[in-house]
Amino acid sequence: MEHEIGAEEKITYGRNDRFVGGPVGGGRFWLEDDGSPAAKLGGPEEWREQGMIDVRRGDTFTVGGQTWRITDIVNADAEDAYLTAVREG
């Protein structure tokens, strides 16, 4: 699915097929030693060589030529953890 700049997506455990070049899915969520949330994302064919990526609030990732910024990681230490990302480019 082609997203407009400013569009927001939610990524949970498992896969989100709404990304061009996706899917993108959360493989793991956790709290760092300082209490800040983090997540591990994977899925897209273009990431196969590097494997899953670690992300934190404010980080960006690119999939299908679209750049996304992580705006929040919610409940990182719970089974219902998810993150939100906004398309920037």
PDB file of N, CA and C in Angstrom:
ATOM      1  N   MET A   1       0.841  -1.176   0.000  1.00  0.00           N
ATOM      2  CA  MET A   1       0.000   0.000   0.000  1.00  0.00           C
ATOM      3  C   MET A   1       0.886   1.240   0.000  1.00  0.00           C
ATOM      4  N   GLU A   2       0.621   2.168  -0.891  1.00  0.00           N
ATOM      5  CA  GLU A   2       1.365   3.435  -0.944  1.00  0.00           C
ATOM      6  C   GLU A   2       0.814   4.373   0.135  1.00  0.00           C
ATOM      7  N   HIS A   3       1.688   4.881   0.987  1.00  0.00           N
ATOM      8  CA  HIS A   3       1.285   5.794   2.057  1.00  0.00           C
ATOM      9  C   HIS A   3       1.668   7.227   1.695  1.00  0.00           C
ATOM     10  N   GLU A   4       0.850   8.174   2.093  1.00  0.00           N
ATOM     11  CA  GLU A   4       1.195   9.582   1.940  1.00  0.00           C
ATOM     12  C   GLU A   4       2.143   9.982   3.054  1.00  0.00           C
ATOM     13  N   ILE A   5       2.947  11.005   2.819  1.00  0.00           N
ATOM     14  CA  ILE A   5       3.813  11.527   3.876  1.00  0.00           C
ATOM     15  C   ILE A   5       2.917  11.998   5.016  1.00  0.00           C
ATOM     16  N   GLY A   6       3.284  11.628   6.225  1.00  0.00           N
ATOM     17  CA  GLY A   6       2.492  11.947   7.409  1.00  0.00           C
ATOM     18  C   GLY A   6       1.580  10.814   7.851  1.00  0.00           C
ATOM     19  N   ALA A   7       1.450   9.774   7.020  1.00  0.00           N
ATOM     20  CA  ALA A   7       0.615   8.617   7.387  1.00  0.00           C
ATOM     21  C   ALA A   7       1.248   7.898   8.573  1.00  0.00           C
ATOM     22  N   GLU A   8       0.420   7.319   9.430  1.00  0.00           N
ATOM     23  CA  GLU A   8       0.903   6.593  10.603  1.00  0.00           C
ATOM     24  C   GLU A   8       0.501   5.127  10.492  1.00  0.00           C
ATOM     25  N   GLU A   9       1.401   4.247  10.898  1.00  0.00           N
ATOM     26  CA  GLU A   9       1.131   2.806  10.943  1.00  0.00           C
ATOM     27  C   GLU A   9       1.498   2.264  12.316  1.00  0.00           C
ATOM     28  N   LYS A  10       0.796   1.227  12.713  1.00  0.00           N
ATOM     29  CA  LYS A  10       1.060   0.519  13.965  1.00  0.00           C
ATOM     30  C   LYS A  10       1.718  -0.810  13.604  1.00  0.00           C
ATOM     31  N   ILE A  11       2.785  -1.140  14.316  1.00  0.00           N
ATOM     32  CA  ILE A  11       3.492  -2.404  14.094  1.00  0.00           C
ATOM     33  C   ILE A  11       3.475  -3.185  15.403  1.00  0.00           C
ATOM     34  N   THR A  12       2.962  -4.401  15.337  1.00  0.00           N
ATOM     35  CA  THR A  12       2.871  -5.270  16.504  1.00  0.00           C
ATOM     36  C   THR A  12       3.735  -6.504  16.259  1.00  0.00           C
ATOM     37  N   TYR A  13       3.657  -7.468  17.197  1.00  0.00           N
ATOM     38  CA  TYR A  13       4.276  -8.764  16.933  1.00  0.00           C
ATOM     39  C   TYR A  13       3.638  -9.332  15.679  1.00  0.00           C
ATOM     40  N   GLY A  14       4.384 -10.063  14.912  1.00  0.00           N
ATOM     41  CA  GLY A  14       3.830 -10.624  13.689  1.00  0.00           C
ATOM     42  C   GLY A  14       4.067  -9.698  12.518  1.00  0.00           C
ATOM     43  N   ARG A  15       3.176  -9.703  11.532  1.00  0.00           N
ATOM     44  CA  ARG A  15       3.444  -8.969  10.307  1.00  0.00           C
ATOM     45  C   ARG A  15       2.375  -7.931  10.017  1.00  0.00           C
ATOM     46  N   ASN A  16       2.827  -6.840   9.414  1.00  0.00           N
ATOM     47  CA  ASN A  16       1.947  -5.787   8.920  1.00  0.00           C
ATOM     48  C   ASN A  16       2.187  -5.725   7.417  1.00  0.00           C
ATOM     49  N   ASP A  17       1.210  -6.108   6.638  1.00  0.00           N
ATOM     50  CA  ASP A  17       1.353  -6.175   5.184  1.00  0.00           C
ATOM     51  C   ASP A  17       1.015  -4.864   4.483  1.00  0.00           C
ATOM     52  N   ARG A  18       0.808  -3.799   5.214  1.00  0.00           N
ATOM     53  CA  ARG A  18       0.393  -2.540   4.615  1.00  0.00           C
ATOM     54  C   ARG A  18       1.567  -1.695   4.105  1.00  0.00           C
ATOM     55  N   PHE A  19       2.789  -2.152   4.260  1.00  0.00           N
ATOM     56  CA  PHE A  19       3.962  -1.409   3.796  1.00  0.00           C
ATOM     57  C   PHE A  19       4.340  -1.823   2.380  1.00  0.00           C
ATOM     58  N   VAL A  20       4.583  -0.840   1.510  1.00  0.00           N
ATOM     59  CA  VAL A  20       5.149  -1.128   0.186  1.00  0.00           C
ATOM     60  C   VAL A  20       6.493  -1.801   0.429  1.00  0.00           C
ATOM     61  N   GLY A  21       6.743  -2.933  -0.214  1.00  0.00           N
ATOM     62  CA  GLY A  21       8.002  -3.649  -0.014  1.00  0.00           C
ATOM     63  C   GLY A  21       8.016  -4.495   1.236  1.00  0.00           C
ATOM     64  N   GLY A  22       6.920  -4.531   1.979  1.00  0.00           N
ATOM     65  CA  GLY A  22       6.827  -5.252   3.243  1.00  0.00           C
ATOM     66  C   GLY A  22       6.646  -6.739   3.032  1.00  0.00           C
ATOM     67  N   PRO A  23       6.266  -7.462   4.051  1.00  0.00           N
ATOM     68  CA  PRO A  23       5.721  -6.971   5.298  1.00  0.00           C
ATOM     69  C   PRO A  23       6.802  -6.469   6.252  1.00  0.00           C
ATOM     70  N   VAL A  24       6.362  -5.753   7.262  1.00  0.00           N
ATOM     71  CA  VAL A  24       7.228  -5.340   8.366  1.00  0.00           C
ATOM     72  C   VAL A  24       6.562  -5.860   9.632  1.00  0.00           C
ATOM     73  N   GLY A  25       7.333  -6.448  10.523  1.00  0.00           N
ATOM     74  CA  GLY A  25       6.748  -6.974  11.751  1.00  0.00           C
ATOM     75  C   GLY A  25       7.666  -6.822  12.924  1.00  0.00           C
ATOM     76  N   GLY A  26       7.071  -6.779  14.100  1.00  0.00           N
ATOM     77  CA  GLY A  26       7.838  -6.723  15.338  1.00  0.00           C
ATOM     78  C   GLY A  26       8.262  -8.108  15.750  1.00  0.00           C
ATOM     79  N   GLY A  27       9.551  -8.291  15.905  1.00  0.00           N
ATOM     80  CA  GLY A  27      10.069  -9.583  16.329  1.00  0.00           C
ATOM     81  C   GLY A  27      10.297  -9.659  17.817  1.00  0.00           C
ATOM     82  N   ARG A  28      10.489  -8.482  18.432  1.00  0.00           N
ATOM     83  CA  ARG A  28      10.764  -8.449  19.870  1.00  0.00           C
ATOM     84  C   ARG A  28      10.616  -7.011  20.343  1.00  0.00           C
ATOM     85  N   PHE A  29      10.120  -6.851  21.556  1.00  0.00           N
ATOM     86  CA  PHE A  29      10.046  -5.551  22.219  1.00  0.00           C
ATOM     87  C   PHE A  29      10.648  -5.719  23.599  1.00  0.00           C
ATOM     88  N   TRP A  30      11.327  -4.696  24.117  1.00  0.00           N
ATOM     89  CA  TRP A  30      11.935  -4.789  25.440  1.00  0.00           C
ATOM     90  C   TRP A  30      12.237  -3.404  25.985  1.00  0.00           C
ATOM     91  N   LEU A  31      12.582  -3.364  27.287  1.00  0.00           N
ATOM     92  CA  LEU A  31      13.037  -2.137  27.926  1.00  0.00           C
ATOM     93  C   LEU A  31      14.543  -2.225  28.110  1.00  0.00           C
ATOM     94  N   GLU A  32      15.241  -1.168  27.713  1.00  0.00           N
ATOM     95  CA  GLU A  32      16.685  -1.087  27.896  1.00  0.00           C
ATOM     96  C   GLU A  32      16.989  -0.952  29.392  1.00  0.00           C
ATOM     97  N   ASP A  33      18.257  -1.054  29.768  1.00  0.00           N
ATOM     98  CA  ASP A  33      18.658  -0.925  31.164  1.00  0.00           C
ATOM     99  C   ASP A  33      18.235   0.413  31.764  1.00  0.00           C
ATOM    100  N   ASP A  34      18.186   1.469  30.941  1.00  0.00           N
ATOM    101  CA  ASP A  34      17.779   2.783  31.437  1.00  0.00           C
ATOM    102  C   ASP A  34      16.267   2.978  31.420  1.00  0.00           C
ATOM    103  N   GLY A  35      15.514   1.934  31.053  1.00  0.00           N
ATOM    104  CA  GLY A  35      14.059   1.989  31.047  1.00  0.00           C
ATOM    105  C   GLY A  35      13.443   2.447  29.739  1.00  0.00           C
ATOM    106  N   SER A  36      14.261   2.816  28.770  1.00  0.00           N
ATOM    107  CA  SER A  36      13.706   3.266  27.491  1.00  0.00           C
ATOM    108  C   SER A  36      13.305   2.054  26.638  1.00  0.00           C
ATOM    109  N   PRO A  37      12.197   2.174  25.907  1.00  0.00           N
ATOM    110  CA  PRO A  37      11.715   1.052  25.106  1.00  0.00           C
ATOM    111  C   PRO A  37      12.505   0.875  23.812  1.00  0.00           C
ATOM    112  N   ALA A  38      12.577  -0.364  23.350  1.00  0.00           N
ATOM    113  CA  ALA A  38      13.258  -0.685  22.099  1.00  0.00           C
ATOM    114  C   ALA A  38      12.494  -1.823  21.422  1.00  0.00           C
ATOM    115  N   ALA A  39      12.755  -1.995  20.133  1.00  0.00           N
ATOM    116  CA  ALA A  39      12.088  -3.065  19.388  1.00  0.00           C
ATOM    117  C   ALA A  39      13.006  -3.607  18.310  1.00  0.00           C
ATOM    118  N   LYS A  40      12.718  -4.798  17.879  1.00  0.00           N
ATOM    119  CA  LYS A  40      13.432  -5.447  16.779  1.00  0.00           C
ATOM    120  C   LYS A  40      12.413  -5.658  15.670  1.00  0.00           C
ATOM    121  N   LEU A  41      12.724  -5.136  14.470  1.00  0.00           N
ATOM    122  CA  LEU A  41      11.831  -5.253  13.319  1.00  0.00           C
ATOM    123  C   LEU A  41      12.458  -6.124  12.241  1.00  0.00           C
ATOM    124  N   GLY A  42      11.615  -6.802  11.493  1.00  0.00           N
ATOM    125  CA  GLY A  42      12.094  -7.610  10.381  1.00  0.00           C
ATOM    126  C   GLY A  42      11.004  -7.784   9.353  1.00  0.00           C
ATOM    127  N   GLY A  43      11.321  -8.553   8.340  1.00  0.00           N
ATOM    128  CA  GLY A  43      10.315  -8.915   7.364  1.00  0.00           C
ATOM    129  C   GLY A  43      10.604  -8.622   5.919  1.00  0.00           C
ATOM    130  N   PRO A  44      10.908  -7.371   5.568  1.00  0.00           N
ATOM    131  CA  PRO A  44      11.030  -7.048   4.145  1.00  0.00           C
ATOM    132  C   PRO A  44      12.174  -7.792   3.458  1.00  0.00           C
ATOM    133  N   GLU A  45      11.941  -8.180   2.217  1.00  0.00           N
ATOM    134  CA  GLU A  45      12.968  -8.855   1.420  1.00  0.00           C
ATOM    135  C   GLU A  45      14.249  -8.032   1.363  1.00  0.00           C
ATOM    136  N   GLU A  46      14.123  -6.707   1.241  1.00  0.00           N
ATOM    137  CA  GLU A  46      15.309  -5.850   1.122  1.00  0.00           C
ATOM    138  C   GLU A  46      16.163  -5.839   2.388  1.00  0.00           C
ATOM    139  N   TRP A  47      15.648  -6.325   3.506  1.00  0.00           N
ATOM    140  CA  TRP A  47      16.420  -6.394   4.755  1.00  0.00           C
ATOM    141  C   TRP A  47      17.041  -7.764   4.981  1.00  0.00           C
ATOM    142  N   ARG A  48      16.792  -8.715   4.113  1.00  0.00           N
ATOM    143  CA  ARG A  48      17.232 -10.100   4.338  1.00  0.00           C
ATOM    144  C   ARG A  48      18.724 -10.207   4.643  1.00  0.00           C
ATOM    145  N   GLU A  49      19.532  -9.440   3.942  1.00  0.00           N
ATOM    146  CA  GLU A  49      20.984  -9.526   4.136  1.00  0.00           C
ATOM    147  C   GLU A  49      21.408  -9.058   5.529  1.00  0.00           C
ATOM    148  N   GLN A  50      20.784  -8.007   6.032  1.00  0.00           N
ATOM    149  CA  GLN A  50      21.162  -7.481   7.339  1.00  0.00           C
ATOM    150  C   GLN A  50      20.367  -8.098   8.481  1.00  0.00           C
ATOM    151  N   GLY A  51      19.299  -8.801   8.164  1.00  0.00           N
ATOM    152  CA  GLY A  51      18.473  -9.405   9.198  1.00  0.00           C
ATOM    153  C   GLY A  51      17.577  -8.375   9.862  1.00  0.00           C
ATOM    154  N   MET A  52      17.181  -8.669  11.071  1.00  0.00           N
ATOM    155  CA  MET A  52      16.293  -7.761  11.797  1.00  0.00           C
ATOM    156  C   MET A  52      17.075  -6.529  12.252  1.00  0.00           C
ATOM    157  N   ILE A  53      16.340  -5.417  12.431  1.00  0.00           N
ATOM    158  CA  ILE A  53      16.980  -4.176  12.874  1.00  0.00           C
ATOM    159  C   ILE A  53      16.447  -3.774  14.243  1.00  0.00           C
ATOM    160  N   ASP A  54      17.313  -3.205  15.069  1.00  0.00           N
ATOM    161  CA  ASP A  54      16.915  -2.669  16.368  1.00  0.00           C
ATOM    162  C   ASP A  54      16.510  -1.216  16.175  1.00  0.00           C
ATOM    163  N   VAL A  55      15.382  -0.816  16.771  1.00  0.00           N
ATOM    164  CA  VAL A  55      14.912   0.563  16.670  1.00  0.00           C
ATOM    165  C   VAL A  55      14.494   1.090  18.032  1.00  0.00           C
ATOM    166  N   ARG A  56      14.604   2.398  18.149  1.00  0.00           N
ATOM    167  CA  ARG A  56      14.180   3.119  19.338  1.00  0.00           C
ATOM    168  C   ARG A  56      13.396   4.344  18.887  1.00  0.00           C
ATOM    169  N   ARG A  57      12.726   5.013  19.818  1.00  0.00           N
ATOM    170  CA  ARG A  57      12.000   6.236  19.468  1.00  0.00           C
ATOM    171  C   ARG A  57      12.906   7.200  18.730  1.00  0.00           C
ATOM    172  N   GLY A  58      12.408   7.750  17.631  1.00  0.00           N
ATOM    173  CA  GLY A  58      13.167   8.722  16.857  1.00  0.00           C
ATOM    174  C   GLY A  58      13.987   8.123  15.732  1.00  0.00           C
ATOM    175  N   ASP A  59      14.222   6.810  15.768  1.00  0.00           N
ATOM    176  CA  ASP A  59      14.968   6.153  14.689  1.00  0.00           C
ATOM    177  C   ASP A  59      14.133   6.116  13.416  1.00  0.00           C
ATOM    178  N   THR A  60      14.810   5.972  12.284  1.00  0.00           N
ATOM    179  CA  THR A  60      14.109   5.823  11.012  1.00  0.00           C
ATOM    180  C   THR A  60      14.464   4.482  10.388  1.00  0.00           C
ATOM    181  N   PHE A  61      13.564   4.012   9.530  1.00  0.00           N
ATOM    182  CA  PHE A  61      13.841   2.833   8.707  1.00  0.00           C
ATOM    183  C   PHE A  61      13.221   3.078   7.341  1.00  0.00           C
ATOM    184  N   THR A  62      13.766   2.405   6.342  1.00  0.00           N
ATOM    185  CA  THR A  62      13.259   2.546   4.979  1.00  0.00           C
ATOM    186  C   THR A  62      12.832   1.187   4.462  1.00  0.00           C
ATOM    187  N   VAL A  63      11.670   1.165   3.850  1.00  0.00           N
ATOM    188  CA  VAL A  63      11.152  -0.049   3.229  1.00  0.00           C
ATOM    189  C   VAL A  63      10.375   0.371   1.986  1.00  0.00           C
ATOM    190  N   GLY A  64      10.639  -0.288   0.878  1.00  0.00           N
ATOM    191  CA  GLY A  64       9.937   0.012  -0.365  1.00  0.00           C
ATOM    192  C   GLY A  64      10.130   1.445  -0.831  1.00  0.00           C
ATOM    193  N   GLY A  65      11.283   2.041  -0.508  1.00  0.00           N
ATOM    194  CA  GLY A  65      11.560   3.412  -0.911  1.00  0.00           C
ATOM    195  C   GLY A  65      10.881   4.463  -0.049  1.00  0.00           C
ATOM    196  N   GLN A  66      10.180   4.049   0.989  1.00  0.00           N
ATOM    197  CA  GLN A  66       9.516   4.983   1.894  1.00  0.00           C
ATOM    198  C   GLN A  66      10.273   5.015   3.227  1.00  0.00           C
ATOM    199  N   THR A  67      10.497   6.220   3.758  1.00  0.00           N
ATOM    200  CA  THR A  67      11.201   6.380   5.032  1.00  0.00           C
ATOM    201  C   THR A  67      10.185   6.634   6.139  1.00  0.00           C
ATOM    202  N   TRP A  68      10.361   5.909   7.229  1.00  0.00           N
ATOM    203  CA  TRP A  68       9.459   5.972   8.378  1.00  0.00           C
ATOM    204  C   TRP A  68      10.245   6.323   9.639  1.00  0.00           C
ATOM    205  N   ARG A  69       9.651   7.134  10.526  1.00  0.00           N
ATOM    206  CA  ARG A  69      10.257   7.480  11.822  1.00  0.00           C
ATOM    207  C   ARG A  69       9.430   6.835  12.936  1.00  0.00           C
ATOM    208  N   ILE A  70      10.125   6.178  13.875  1.00  0.00           N
ATOM    209  CA  ILE A  70       9.469   5.580  15.035  1.00  0.00           C
ATOM    210  C   ILE A  70       9.051   6.727  15.958  1.00  0.00           C
ATOM    211  N   THR A  71       7.738   6.843  16.205  1.00  0.00           N
ATOM    212  CA  THR A  71       7.257   7.921  17.072  1.00  0.00           C
ATOM    213  C   THR A  71       7.018   7.459  18.496  1.00  0.00           C
ATOM    214  N   ASP A  72       6.703   6.180  18.684  1.00  0.00           N
ATOM    215  CA  ASP A  72       6.480   5.680  20.033  1.00  0.00           C
ATOM    216  C   ASP A  72       6.607   4.163  20.057  1.00  0.00           C
ATOM    217  N   ILE A  73       7.030   3.652  21.189  1.00  0.00           N
ATOM    218  CA  ILE A  73       7.034   2.210  21.452  1.00  0.00           C
ATOM    219  C   ILE A  73       6.250   2.044  22.752  1.00  0.00           C
ATOM    220  N   VAL A  74       5.144   1.323  22.688  1.00  0.00           N
ATOM    221  CA  VAL A  74       4.191   1.247  23.792  1.00  0.00           C
ATOM    222  C   VAL A  74       4.199  -0.149  24.418  1.00  0.00           C
ATOM    223  N   ASN A  75       4.180  -0.184  25.748  1.00  0.00           N
ATOM    224  CA  ASN A  75       4.114  -1.450  26.503  1.00  0.00           C
ATOM    225  C   ASN A  75       5.207  -2.433  26.083  1.00  0.00           C
ATOM    226  N   ALA A  76       6.422  -1.940  25.962  1.00  0.00           N
ATOM    227  CA  ALA A  76       7.525  -2.766  25.456  1.00  0.00           C
ATOM    228  C   ALA A  76       7.766  -4.027  26.275  1.00  0.00           C
ATOM    229  N   ASP A  77       7.357  -4.027  27.534  1.00  0.00           N
ATOM    230  CA  ASP A  77       7.589  -5.195  28.375  1.00  0.00           C
ATOM    231  C   ASP A  77       6.335  -6.058  28.542  1.00  0.00           C
ATOM    232  N   ALA A  78       5.369  -5.895  27.615  1.00  0.00           N
ATOM    233  CA  ALA A  78       4.117  -6.648  27.717  1.00  0.00           C
ATOM    234  C   ALA A  78       3.821  -7.391  26.409  1.00  0.00           C
ATOM    235  N   GLU A  79       2.918  -8.356  26.483  1.00  0.00           N
ATOM    236  CA  GLU A  79       2.549  -9.145  25.306  1.00  0.00           C
ATOM    237  C   GLU A  79       1.823  -8.317  24.250  1.00  0.00           C
ATOM    238  N   ASP A  80       1.215  -7.199  24.646  1.00  0.00           N
ATOM    239  CA  ASP A  80       0.482  -6.361  23.689  1.00  0.00           C
ATOM    240  C   ASP A  80       1.327  -5.174  23.202  1.00  0.00           C
ATOM    241  N   ALA A  81       2.637  -5.315  23.249  1.00  0.00           N
ATOM    242  CA  ALA A  81       3.553  -4.250  22.814  1.00  0.00           C
ATOM    243  C   ALA A  81       3.331  -3.915  21.337  1.00  0.00           C
ATOM    244  N   TYR A  82       3.567  -2.651  21.010  1.00  0.00           N
ATOM    245  CA  TYR A  82       3.509  -2.206  19.615  1.00  0.00           C
ATOM    246  C   TYR A  82       4.293  -0.919  19.483  1.00  0.00           C
ATOM    247  N   LEU A  83       4.554  -0.545  18.239  1.00  0.00           N
ATOM    248  CA  LEU A  83       5.163   0.755  17.997  1.00  0.00           C
ATOM    249  C   LEU A  83       4.382   1.471  16.919  1.00  0.00           C
ATOM    250  N   THR A  84       4.525   2.785  16.903  1.00  0.00           N
ATOM    251  CA  THR A  84       3.899   3.583  15.860  1.00  0.00           C
ATOM    252  C   THR A  84       5.018   4.251  15.056  1.00  0.00           C
ATOM    253  N   ALA A  85       4.772   4.372  13.762  1.00  0.00           N
ATOM    254  CA  ALA A  85       5.743   4.992  12.855  1.00  0.00           C
ATOM    255  C   ALA A  85       4.986   5.909  11.906  1.00  0.00           C
ATOM    256  N   VAL A  86       5.626   7.038  11.569  1.00  0.00           N
ATOM    257  CA  VAL A  86       5.044   8.015  10.648  1.00  0.00           C
ATOM    258  C   VAL A  86       5.924   8.104   9.410  1.00  0.00           C
ATOM    259  N   ARG A  87       5.292   8.121   8.243  1.00  0.00           N
ATOM    260  CA  ARG A  87       6.059   8.234   7.000  1.00  0.00           C
ATOM    261  C   ARG A  87       6.594   9.643   6.846  1.00  0.00           C
ATOM    262  N   GLU A  88       7.916   9.732   6.598  1.00  0.00           N
ATOM    263  CA  GLU A  88       8.588  11.019   6.403  1.00  0.00           C
ATOM    264  C   GLU A  88       8.990  11.262   4.968  1.00  0.00           C
ATOM    265  N   GLY A  89       9.210  10.232   4.209  1.00  0.00           N
ATOM    266  CA  GLY A  89       9.679  10.431   2.843  1.00  0.00           C
ATOM    267  C   GLY A  89       9.441   9.217   1.992  1.00  0.00           C
TER     268      GLY A  89
END
